[in-house]
Tab-separated table of C-alpha atoms in Angstrom:
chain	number	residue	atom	x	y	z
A	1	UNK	CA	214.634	185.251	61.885
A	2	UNK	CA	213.374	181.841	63.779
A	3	UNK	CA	212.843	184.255	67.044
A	4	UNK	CA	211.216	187.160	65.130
A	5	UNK	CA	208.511	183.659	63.896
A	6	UNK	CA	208.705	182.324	67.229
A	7	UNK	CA	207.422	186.017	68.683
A	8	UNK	CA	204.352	186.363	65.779
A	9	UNK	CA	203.388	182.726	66.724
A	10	UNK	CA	203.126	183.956	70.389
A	11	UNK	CA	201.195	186.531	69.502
A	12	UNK	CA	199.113	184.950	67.086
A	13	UNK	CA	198.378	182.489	70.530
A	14	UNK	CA	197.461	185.096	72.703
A	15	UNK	CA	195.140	186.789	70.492
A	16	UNK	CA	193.383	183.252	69.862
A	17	UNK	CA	193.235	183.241	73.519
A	18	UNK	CA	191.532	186.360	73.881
A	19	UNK	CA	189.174	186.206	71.286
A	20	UNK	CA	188.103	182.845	72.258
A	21	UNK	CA	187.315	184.285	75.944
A	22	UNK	CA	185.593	186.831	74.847
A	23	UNK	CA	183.430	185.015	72.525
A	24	UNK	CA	182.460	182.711	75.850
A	25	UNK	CA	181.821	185.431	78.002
A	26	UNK	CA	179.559	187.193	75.720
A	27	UNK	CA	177.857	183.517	75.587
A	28	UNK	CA	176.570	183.970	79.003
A	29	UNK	CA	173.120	185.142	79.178
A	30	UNK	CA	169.645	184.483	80.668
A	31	UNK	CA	168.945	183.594	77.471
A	32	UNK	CA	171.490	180.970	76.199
A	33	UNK	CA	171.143	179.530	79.677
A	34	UNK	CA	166.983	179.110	79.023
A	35	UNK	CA	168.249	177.621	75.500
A	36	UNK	CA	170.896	175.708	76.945
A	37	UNK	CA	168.673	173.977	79.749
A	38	UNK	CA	165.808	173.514	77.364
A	39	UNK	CA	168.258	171.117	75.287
A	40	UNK	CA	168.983	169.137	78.440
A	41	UNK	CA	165.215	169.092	79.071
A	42	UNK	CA	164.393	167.728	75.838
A	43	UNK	CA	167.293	165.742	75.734
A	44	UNK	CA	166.677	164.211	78.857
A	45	UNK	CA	170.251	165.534	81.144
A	46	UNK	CA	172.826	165.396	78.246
A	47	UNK	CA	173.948	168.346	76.764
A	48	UNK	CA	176.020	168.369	73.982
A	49	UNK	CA	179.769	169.972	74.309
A	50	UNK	CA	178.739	172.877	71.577
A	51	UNK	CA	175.120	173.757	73.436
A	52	UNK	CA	176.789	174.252	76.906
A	53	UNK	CA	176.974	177.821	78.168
A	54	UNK	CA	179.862	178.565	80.823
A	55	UNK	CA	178.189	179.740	84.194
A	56	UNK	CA	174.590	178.420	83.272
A	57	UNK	CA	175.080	175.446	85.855
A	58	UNK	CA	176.606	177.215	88.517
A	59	UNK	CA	173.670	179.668	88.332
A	60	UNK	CA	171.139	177.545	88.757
A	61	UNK	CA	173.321	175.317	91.029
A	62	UNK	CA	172.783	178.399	93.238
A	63	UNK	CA	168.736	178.780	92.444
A	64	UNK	CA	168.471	175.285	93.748
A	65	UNK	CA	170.394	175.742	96.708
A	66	UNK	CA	168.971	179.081	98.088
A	67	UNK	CA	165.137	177.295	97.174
A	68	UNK	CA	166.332	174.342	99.371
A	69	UNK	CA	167.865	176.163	102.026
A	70	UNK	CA	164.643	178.788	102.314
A	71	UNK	CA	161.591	176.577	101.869
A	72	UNK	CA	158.692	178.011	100.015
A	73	UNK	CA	157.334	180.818	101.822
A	74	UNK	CA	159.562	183.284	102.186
A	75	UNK	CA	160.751	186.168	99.987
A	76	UNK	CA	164.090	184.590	99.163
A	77	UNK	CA	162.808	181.270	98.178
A	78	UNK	CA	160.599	183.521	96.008
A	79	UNK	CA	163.401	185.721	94.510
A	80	UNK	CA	165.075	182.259	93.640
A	81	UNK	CA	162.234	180.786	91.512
A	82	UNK	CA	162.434	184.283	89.842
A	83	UNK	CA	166.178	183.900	89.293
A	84	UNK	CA	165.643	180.309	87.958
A	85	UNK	CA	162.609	180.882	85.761
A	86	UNK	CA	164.452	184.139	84.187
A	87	UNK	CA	167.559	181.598	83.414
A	88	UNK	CA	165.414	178.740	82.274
A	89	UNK	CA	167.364	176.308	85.178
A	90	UNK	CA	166.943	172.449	84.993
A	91	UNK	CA	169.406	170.395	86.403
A	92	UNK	CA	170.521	167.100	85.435
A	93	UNK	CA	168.655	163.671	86.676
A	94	UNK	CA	166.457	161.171	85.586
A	95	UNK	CA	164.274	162.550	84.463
A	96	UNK	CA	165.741	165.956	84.715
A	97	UNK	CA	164.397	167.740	87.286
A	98	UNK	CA	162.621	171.630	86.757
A	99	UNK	CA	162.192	174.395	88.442
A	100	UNK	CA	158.041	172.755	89.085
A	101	UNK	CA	160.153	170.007	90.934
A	102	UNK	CA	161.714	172.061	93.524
A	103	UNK	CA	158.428	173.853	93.989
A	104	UNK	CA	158.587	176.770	91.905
């Protein structure tokens, strides 16, 4: 009996598990991120545990870094303001800095 209530709590874990992955990866879009990033925007860098979107950062850690590495003229500098206006990408400073701050 105690092994047969041990086995339903293990399962009862593993579908928590799942369903709680699930519900964060269907969190991840363009347009949580934009929400996500406004809130640290108007916030000014914090964002609170509940508003944070797994993979938003990381993103736009990437914008940032393909904007820096490219300059301004080219066409990959340009396809990484598109990919940071489309996810709304502000990263955290004083104040926090936009995608108009790294010249997009």
């Amino acid at each position: 009996m105690v092994s047969s209530l041990m086995s339903m709590v293990r399962l009862l874990v593993v579908a928590s598990i799942f369903a709680l992955g699930e519900h964060i990866a269907a969190a991840f879009s363009p347009e949580s991120c934009t929400e996500m990033f406004a809130s640290m925007k108007k916030l000014g860098g914090t964002v609170p545990p509940a508003d944070h979107v797994a993979g938003c950062t990381e993103v736009c850690a990437k914008v940032k870094e393909l904007k820096e590495y490219w300059g301004s003229k080219t066409d990959m500098a340009k396809y990484a303001c598109e990919q940071g206006k489309t996810y709304g990408c502000v990263w955290a400073g004083t104040p926090p800095v936009t995608m108009s701050d790294i010249g997009c």
